[in-house]
PDB file of C-alpha atoms in Angstrom:
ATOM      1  CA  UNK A  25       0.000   0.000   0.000  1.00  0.00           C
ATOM      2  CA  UNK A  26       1.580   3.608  -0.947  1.00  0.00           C
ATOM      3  CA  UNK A  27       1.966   5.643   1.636  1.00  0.00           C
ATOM      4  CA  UNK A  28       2.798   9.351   2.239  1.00  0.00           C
ATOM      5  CA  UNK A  29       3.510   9.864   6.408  1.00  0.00           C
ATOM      6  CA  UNK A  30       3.822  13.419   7.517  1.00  0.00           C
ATOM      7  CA  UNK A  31       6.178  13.292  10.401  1.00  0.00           C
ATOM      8  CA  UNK A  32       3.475  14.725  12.974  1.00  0.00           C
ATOM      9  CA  UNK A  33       0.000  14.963  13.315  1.00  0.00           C
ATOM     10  CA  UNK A  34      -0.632  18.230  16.210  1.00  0.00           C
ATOM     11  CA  UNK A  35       2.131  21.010  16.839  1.00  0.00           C
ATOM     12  CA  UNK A  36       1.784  23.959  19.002  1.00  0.00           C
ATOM     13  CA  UNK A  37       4.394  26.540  18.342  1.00  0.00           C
ATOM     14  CA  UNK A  38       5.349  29.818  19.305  1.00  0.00           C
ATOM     15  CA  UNK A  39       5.055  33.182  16.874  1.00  0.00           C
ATOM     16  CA  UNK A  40       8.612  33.744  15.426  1.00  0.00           C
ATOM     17  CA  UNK A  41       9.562  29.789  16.146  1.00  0.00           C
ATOM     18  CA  UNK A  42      11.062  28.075  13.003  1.00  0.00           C
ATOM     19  CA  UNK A  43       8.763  25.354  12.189  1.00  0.00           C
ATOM     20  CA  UNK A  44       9.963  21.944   9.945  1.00  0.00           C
ATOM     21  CA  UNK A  45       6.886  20.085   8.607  1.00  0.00           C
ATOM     22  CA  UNK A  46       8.126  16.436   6.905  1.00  0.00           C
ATOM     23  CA  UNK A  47       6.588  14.321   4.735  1.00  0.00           C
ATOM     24  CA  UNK A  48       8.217  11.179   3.405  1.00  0.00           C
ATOM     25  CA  UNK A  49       6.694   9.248   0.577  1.00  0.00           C
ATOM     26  CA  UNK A  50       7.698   5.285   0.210  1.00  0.00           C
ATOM     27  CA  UNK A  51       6.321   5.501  -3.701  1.00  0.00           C
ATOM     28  CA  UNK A  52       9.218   6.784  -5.755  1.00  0.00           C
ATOM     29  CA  UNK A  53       7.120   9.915  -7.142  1.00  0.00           C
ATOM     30  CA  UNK A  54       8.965  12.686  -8.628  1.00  0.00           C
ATOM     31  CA  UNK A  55       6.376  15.156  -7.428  1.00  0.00           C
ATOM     32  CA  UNK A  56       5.790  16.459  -4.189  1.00  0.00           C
ATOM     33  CA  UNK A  57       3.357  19.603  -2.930  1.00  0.00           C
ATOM     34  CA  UNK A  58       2.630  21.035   0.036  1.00  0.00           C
ATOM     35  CA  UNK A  59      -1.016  22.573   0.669  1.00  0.00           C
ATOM     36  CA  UNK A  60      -2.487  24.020   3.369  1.00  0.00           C
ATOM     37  CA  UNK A  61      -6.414  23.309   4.210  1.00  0.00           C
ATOM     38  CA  UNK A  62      -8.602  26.461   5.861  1.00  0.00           C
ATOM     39  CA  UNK A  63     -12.254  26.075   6.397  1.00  0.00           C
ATOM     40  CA  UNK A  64     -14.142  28.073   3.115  1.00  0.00           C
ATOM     41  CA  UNK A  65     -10.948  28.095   1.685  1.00  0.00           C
ATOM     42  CA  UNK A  66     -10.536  24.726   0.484  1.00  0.00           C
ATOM     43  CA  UNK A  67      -6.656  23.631  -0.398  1.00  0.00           C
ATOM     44  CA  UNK A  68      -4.225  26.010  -1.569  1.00  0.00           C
ATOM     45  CA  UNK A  69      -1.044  24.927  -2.816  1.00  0.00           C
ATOM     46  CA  UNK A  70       2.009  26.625  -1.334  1.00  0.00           C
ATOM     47  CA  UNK A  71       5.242  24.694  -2.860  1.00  0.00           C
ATOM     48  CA  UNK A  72       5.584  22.222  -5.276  1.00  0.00           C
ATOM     49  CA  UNK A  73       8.741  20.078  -5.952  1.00  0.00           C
ATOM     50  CA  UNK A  74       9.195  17.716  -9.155  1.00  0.00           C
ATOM     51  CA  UNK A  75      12.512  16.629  -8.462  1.00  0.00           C
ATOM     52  CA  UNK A  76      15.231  16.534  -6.133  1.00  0.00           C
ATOM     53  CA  UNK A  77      16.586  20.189  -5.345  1.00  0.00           C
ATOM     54  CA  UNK A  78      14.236  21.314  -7.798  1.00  0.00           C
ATOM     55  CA  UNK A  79      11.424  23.443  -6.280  1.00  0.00           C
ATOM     56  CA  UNK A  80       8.649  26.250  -7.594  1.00  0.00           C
ATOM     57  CA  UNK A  81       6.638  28.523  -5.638  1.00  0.00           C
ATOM     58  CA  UNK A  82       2.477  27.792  -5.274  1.00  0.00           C
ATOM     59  CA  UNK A  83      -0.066  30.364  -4.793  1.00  0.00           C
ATOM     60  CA  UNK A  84       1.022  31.233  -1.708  1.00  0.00           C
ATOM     61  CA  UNK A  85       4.252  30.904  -0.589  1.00  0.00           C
ATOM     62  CA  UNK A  86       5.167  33.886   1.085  1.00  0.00           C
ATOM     63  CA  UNK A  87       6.650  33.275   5.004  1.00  0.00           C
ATOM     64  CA  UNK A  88       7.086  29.290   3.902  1.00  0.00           C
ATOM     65  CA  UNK A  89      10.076  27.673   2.242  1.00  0.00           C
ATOM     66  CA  UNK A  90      10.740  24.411   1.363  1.00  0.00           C
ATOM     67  CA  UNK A  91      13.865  21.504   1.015  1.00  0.00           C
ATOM     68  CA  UNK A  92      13.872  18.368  -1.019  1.00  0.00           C
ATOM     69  CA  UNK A  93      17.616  17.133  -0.264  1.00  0.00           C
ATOM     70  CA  UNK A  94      16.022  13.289  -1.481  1.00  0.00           C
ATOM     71  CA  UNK A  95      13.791  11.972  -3.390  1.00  0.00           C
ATOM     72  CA  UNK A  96      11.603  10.226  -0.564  1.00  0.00           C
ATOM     73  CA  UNK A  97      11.134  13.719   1.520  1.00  0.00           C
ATOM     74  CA  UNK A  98       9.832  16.999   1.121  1.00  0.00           C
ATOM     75  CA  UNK A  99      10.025  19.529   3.820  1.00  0.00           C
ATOM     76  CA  UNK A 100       7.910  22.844   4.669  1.00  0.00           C
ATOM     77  CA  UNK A 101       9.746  25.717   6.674  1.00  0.00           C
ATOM     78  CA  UNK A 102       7.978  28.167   8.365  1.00  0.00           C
ATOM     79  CA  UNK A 103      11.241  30.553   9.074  1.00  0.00           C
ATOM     80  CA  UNK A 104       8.912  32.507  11.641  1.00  0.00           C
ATOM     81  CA  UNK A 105       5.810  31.398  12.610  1.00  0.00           C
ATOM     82  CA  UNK A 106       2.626  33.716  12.934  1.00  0.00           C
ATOM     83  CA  UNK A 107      -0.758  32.861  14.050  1.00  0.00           C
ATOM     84  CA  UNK A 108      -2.001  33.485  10.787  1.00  0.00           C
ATOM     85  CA  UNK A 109      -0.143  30.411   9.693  1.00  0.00           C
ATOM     86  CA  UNK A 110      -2.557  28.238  11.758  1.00  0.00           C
ATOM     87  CA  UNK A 111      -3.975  25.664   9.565  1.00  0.00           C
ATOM     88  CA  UNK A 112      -3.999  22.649   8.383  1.00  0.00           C
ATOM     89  CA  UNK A 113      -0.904  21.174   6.417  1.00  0.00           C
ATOM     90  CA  UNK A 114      -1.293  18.536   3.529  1.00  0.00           C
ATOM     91  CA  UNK A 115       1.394  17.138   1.613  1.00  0.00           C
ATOM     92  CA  UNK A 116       0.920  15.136  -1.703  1.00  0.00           C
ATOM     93  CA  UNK A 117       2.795  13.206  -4.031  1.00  0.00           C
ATOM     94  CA  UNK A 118       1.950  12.007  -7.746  1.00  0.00           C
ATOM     95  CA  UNK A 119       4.364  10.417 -10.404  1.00  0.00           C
ATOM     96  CA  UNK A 120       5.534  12.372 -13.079  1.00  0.00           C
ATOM     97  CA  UNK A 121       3.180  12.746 -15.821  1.00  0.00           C
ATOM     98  CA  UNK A 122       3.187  10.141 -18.293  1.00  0.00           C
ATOM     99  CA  UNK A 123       2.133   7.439 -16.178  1.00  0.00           C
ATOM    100  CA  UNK A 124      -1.744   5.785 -16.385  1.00  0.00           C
ATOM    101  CA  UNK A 125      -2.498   7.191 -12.420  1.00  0.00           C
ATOM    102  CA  UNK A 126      -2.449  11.043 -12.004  1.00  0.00           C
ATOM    103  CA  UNK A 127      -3.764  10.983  -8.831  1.00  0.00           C
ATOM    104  CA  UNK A 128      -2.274  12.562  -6.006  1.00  0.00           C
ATOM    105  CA  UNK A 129      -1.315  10.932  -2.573  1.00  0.00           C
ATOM    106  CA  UNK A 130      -2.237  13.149   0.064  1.00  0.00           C
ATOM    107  CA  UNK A 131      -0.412  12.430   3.798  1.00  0.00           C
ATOM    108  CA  UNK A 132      -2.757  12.256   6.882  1.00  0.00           C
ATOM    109  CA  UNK A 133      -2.142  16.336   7.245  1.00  0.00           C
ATOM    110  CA  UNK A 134      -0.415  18.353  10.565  1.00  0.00           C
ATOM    111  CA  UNK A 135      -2.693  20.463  12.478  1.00  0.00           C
ATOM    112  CA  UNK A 136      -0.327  23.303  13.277  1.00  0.00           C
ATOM    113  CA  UNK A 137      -1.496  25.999  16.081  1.00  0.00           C
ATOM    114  CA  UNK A 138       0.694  28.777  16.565  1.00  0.00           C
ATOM    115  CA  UNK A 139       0.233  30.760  19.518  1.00  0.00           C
TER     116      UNK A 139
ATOM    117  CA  UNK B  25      -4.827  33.829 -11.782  1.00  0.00           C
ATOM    118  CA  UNK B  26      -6.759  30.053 -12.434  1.00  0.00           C
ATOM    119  CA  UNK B  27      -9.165  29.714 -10.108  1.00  0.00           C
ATOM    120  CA  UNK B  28     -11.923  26.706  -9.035  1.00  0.00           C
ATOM    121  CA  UNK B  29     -15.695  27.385  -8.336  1.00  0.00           C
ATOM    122  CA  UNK B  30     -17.763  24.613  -6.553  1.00  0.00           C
ATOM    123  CA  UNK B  31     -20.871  24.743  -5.305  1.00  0.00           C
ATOM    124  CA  UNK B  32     -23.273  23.992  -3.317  1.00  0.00           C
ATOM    125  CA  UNK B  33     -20.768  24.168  -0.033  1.00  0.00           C
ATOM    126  CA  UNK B  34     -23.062  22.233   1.880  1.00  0.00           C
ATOM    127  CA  UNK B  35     -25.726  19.290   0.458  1.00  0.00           C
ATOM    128  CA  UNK B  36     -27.842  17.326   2.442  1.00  0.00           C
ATOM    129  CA  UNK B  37     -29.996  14.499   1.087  1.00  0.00           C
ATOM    130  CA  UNK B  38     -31.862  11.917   2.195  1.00  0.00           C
ATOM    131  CA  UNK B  39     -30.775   8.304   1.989  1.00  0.00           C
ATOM    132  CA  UNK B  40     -30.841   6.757  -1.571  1.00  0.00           C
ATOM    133  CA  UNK B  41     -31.327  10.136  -3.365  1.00  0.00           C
ATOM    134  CA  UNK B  42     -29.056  11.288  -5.697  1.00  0.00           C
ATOM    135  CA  UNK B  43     -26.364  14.338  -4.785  1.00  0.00           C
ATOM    136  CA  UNK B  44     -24.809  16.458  -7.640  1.00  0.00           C
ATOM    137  CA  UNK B  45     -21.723  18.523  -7.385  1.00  0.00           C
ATOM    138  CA  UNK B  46     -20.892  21.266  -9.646  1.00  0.00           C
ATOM    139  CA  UNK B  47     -17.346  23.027 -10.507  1.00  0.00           C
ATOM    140  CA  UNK B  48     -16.589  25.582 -13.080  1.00  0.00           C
ATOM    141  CA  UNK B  49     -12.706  26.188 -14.362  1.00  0.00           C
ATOM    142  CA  UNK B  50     -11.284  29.463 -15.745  1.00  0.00           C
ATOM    143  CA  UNK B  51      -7.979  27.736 -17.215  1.00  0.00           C
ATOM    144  CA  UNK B  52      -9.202  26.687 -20.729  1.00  0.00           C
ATOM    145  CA  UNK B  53      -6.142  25.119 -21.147  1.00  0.00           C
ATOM    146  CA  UNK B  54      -6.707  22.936 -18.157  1.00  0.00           C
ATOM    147  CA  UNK B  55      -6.822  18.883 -18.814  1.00  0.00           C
ATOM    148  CA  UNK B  56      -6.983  17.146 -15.653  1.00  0.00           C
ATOM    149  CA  UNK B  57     -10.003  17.491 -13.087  1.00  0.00           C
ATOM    150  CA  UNK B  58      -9.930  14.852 -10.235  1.00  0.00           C
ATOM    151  CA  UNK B  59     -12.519  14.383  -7.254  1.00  0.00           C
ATOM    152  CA  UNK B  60     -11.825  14.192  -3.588  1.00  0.00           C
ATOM    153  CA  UNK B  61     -13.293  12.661  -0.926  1.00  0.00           C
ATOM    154  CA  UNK B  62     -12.105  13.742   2.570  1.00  0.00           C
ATOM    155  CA  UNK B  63     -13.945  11.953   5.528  1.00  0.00           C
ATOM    156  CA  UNK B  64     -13.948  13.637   9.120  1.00  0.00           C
ATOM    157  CA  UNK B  65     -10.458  13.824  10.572  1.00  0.00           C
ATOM    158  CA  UNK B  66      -8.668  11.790   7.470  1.00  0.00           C
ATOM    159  CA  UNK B  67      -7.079  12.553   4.269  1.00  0.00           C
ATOM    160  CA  UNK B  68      -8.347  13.522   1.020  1.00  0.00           C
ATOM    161  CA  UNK B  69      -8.670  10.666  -1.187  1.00  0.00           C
ATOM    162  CA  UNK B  70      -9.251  10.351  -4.715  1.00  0.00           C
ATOM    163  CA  UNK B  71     -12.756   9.045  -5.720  1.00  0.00           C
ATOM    164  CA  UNK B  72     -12.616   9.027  -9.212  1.00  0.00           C
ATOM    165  CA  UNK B  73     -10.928  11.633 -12.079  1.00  0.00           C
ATOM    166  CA  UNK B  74     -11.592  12.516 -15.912  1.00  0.00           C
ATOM    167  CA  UNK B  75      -9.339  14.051 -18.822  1.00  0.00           C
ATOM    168  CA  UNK B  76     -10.381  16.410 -21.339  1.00  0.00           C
ATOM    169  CA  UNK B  77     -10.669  14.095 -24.426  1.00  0.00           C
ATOM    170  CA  UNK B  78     -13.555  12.281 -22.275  1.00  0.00           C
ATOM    171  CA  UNK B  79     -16.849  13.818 -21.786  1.00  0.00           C
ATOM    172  CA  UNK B  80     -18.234  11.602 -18.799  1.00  0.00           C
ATOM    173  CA  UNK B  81     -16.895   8.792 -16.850  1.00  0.00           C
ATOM    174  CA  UNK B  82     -18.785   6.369 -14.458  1.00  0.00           C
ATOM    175  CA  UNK B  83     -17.565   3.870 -11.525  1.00  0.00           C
ATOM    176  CA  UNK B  84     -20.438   2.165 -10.074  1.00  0.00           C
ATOM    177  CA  UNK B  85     -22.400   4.984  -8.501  1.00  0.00           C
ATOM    178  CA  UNK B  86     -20.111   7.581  -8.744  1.00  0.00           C
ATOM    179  CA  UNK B  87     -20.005   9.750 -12.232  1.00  0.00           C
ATOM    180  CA  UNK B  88     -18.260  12.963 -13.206  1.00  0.00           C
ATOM    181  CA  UNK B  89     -19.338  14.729 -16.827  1.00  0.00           C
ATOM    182  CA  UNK B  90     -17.146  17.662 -18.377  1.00  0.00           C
ATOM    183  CA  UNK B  91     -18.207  19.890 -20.547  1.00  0.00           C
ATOM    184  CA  UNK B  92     -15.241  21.669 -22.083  1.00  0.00           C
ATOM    185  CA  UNK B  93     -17.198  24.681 -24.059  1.00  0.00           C
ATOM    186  CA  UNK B  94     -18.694  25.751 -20.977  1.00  0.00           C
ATOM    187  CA  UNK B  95     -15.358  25.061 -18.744  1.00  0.00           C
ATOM    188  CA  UNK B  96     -17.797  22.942 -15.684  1.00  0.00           C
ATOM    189  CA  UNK B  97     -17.464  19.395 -14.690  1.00  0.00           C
ATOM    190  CA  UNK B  98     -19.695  17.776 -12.050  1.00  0.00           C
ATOM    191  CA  UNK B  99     -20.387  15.043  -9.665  1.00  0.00           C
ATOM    192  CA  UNK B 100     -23.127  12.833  -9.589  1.00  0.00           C
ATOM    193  CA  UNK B 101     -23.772  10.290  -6.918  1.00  0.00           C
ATOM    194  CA  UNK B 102     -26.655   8.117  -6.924  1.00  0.00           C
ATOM    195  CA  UNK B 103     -28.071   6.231  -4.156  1.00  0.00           C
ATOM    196  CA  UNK B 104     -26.425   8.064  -1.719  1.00  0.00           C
ATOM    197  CA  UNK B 105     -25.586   6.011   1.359  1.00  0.00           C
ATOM    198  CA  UNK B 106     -24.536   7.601   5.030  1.00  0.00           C
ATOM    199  CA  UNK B 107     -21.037   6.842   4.271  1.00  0.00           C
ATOM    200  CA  UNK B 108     -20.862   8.980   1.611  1.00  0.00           C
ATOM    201  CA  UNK B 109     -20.814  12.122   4.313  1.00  0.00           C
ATOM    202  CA  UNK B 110     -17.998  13.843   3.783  1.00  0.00           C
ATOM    203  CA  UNK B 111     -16.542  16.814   2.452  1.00  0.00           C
ATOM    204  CA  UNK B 112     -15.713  16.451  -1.434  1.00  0.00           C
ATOM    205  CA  UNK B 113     -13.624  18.806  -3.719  1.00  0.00           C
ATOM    206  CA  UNK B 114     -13.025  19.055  -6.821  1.00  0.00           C
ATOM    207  CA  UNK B 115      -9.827  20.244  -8.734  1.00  0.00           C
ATOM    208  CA  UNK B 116      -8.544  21.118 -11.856  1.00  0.00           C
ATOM    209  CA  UNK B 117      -5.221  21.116 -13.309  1.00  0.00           C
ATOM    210  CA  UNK B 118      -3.113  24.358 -14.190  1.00  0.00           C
ATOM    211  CA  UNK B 119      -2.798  23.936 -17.569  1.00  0.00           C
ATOM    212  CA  UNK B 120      -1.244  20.569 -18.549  1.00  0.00           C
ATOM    213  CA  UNK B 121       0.959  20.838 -15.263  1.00  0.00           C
ATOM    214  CA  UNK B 122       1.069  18.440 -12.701  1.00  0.00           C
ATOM    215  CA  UNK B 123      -0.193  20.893 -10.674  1.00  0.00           C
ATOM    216  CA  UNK B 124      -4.016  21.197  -9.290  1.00  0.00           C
ATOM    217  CA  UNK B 125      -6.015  24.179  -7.894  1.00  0.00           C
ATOM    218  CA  UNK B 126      -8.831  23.148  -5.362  1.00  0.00           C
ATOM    219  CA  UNK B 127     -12.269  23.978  -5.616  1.00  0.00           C
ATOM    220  CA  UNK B 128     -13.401  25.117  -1.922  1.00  0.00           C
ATOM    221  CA  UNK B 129     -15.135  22.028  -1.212  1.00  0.00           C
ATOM    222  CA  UNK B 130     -18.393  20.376  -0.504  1.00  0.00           C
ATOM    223  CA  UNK B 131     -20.160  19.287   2.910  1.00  0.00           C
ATOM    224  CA  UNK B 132     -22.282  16.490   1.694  1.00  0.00           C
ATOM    225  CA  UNK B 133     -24.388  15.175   4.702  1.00  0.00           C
ATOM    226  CA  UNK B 134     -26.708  11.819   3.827  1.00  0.00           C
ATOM    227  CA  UNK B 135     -29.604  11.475   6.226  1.00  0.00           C
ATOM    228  CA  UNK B 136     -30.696   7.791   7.311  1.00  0.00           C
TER     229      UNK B 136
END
């Protein structure tokens, strides 16, 4: 069964904390996203990765960056957390285009609160 | 930019009526348009998907039509069950990217 684990499902941080979100996928996909999920606001993607090193900015990406260093894992940075970044964090893998399923894998999500 | 509508944001039916989901797309060049179904507390999952050289695809009682002209695609389930509650969203790809923008989403609620 594919899988796509985000490293932890509740964090509580402090405003101006640097905050690593992880997400390891055990598929061998070439593409990796990160989206966050806000009630009314459905899923908006903030990074998007389709290969090692290689990474391109989503709709929203300001106060995030990200690091793909291997294949497997894609991380989210928040350099300095605000409460406004309180959400819900997805991340996603597909294979690259080409291949019969285009579906994305989504990971079980981290319920970040930033206080 | 691209952007997703779906509507209603909330559907309730009765048991074994049929529930209908509607999305319209602004990229024209867009190719891709998936389904999600995300139960309470879990992740989104994909339910079933269609690509722009089909007009309507079926999987037992789940069916999504696109209609390309018009730039909408929608979701039909029929003999809705309780376990279909959840929230549902559709998406749409950004051109013929692997990336997808989100509709808002869907509270469907199926009443016993």
């Amino acid at each position: 069964d594919v899988k796509v684990t985000q490293s932890s499902r509740y964090l509580v941080k402090r405003t101006g904390e640097k905050v690593f979100l992880e997400c390891v996928q055990d598929m061998d996909h070439e593409n990796m996203f990160w989206y966050r999920q806000d009630p009314g606001l459905g899923l908006r993607l903030i990074y998007f990765s389709y290969d090692v090193k290689m990474k391109e900015k989503g709709d929203i990406p300001e106060g995030y960056s990200v690091s793909r260093e291997k294949k497997e894992r894609f991380s989210l940075i928040l350099e300095s957390a605000s409460t406004n970044q309180t959400s819900m964090y997805l991340c996603a893998s597909r294979r690259f285009p080409g291949a019969t399923n285009y579906g994305y894998t989504f990971g079980s999500g981290t319920r970040l609160t930033v206080v | 930019g691209e952007n997703v509508e779906q509507h209603p944001s909330t559907l309730s039916v009765q048991e074994g009526d049929s529930a209908v989901i509607k999305c319209t797309y602004s990229d024209s060049a867009s190719n891709y348009f998936p389904w999600y179904k995300q139960e309470l507390g879990k992740r989104p999952q994909l339910i079933i998907d269609i690509r722009s050289n089909v007009g309507e695809k079926k999987d037992q009682r789940i069916a999504v039509t696109l209609n390309k002209t018009a730039k909408h695609f929608s979701l039909h389930i029929t003999e809705t069950q309780p376990e279909d509650s959840a929230v549902y969203f559709c998406a749409a790809s950004i051109g013929n990217t692997d990336k997808l923008i989100f509709g808002t989403g869907t509270r469907l609620q199926v009443f016993p």
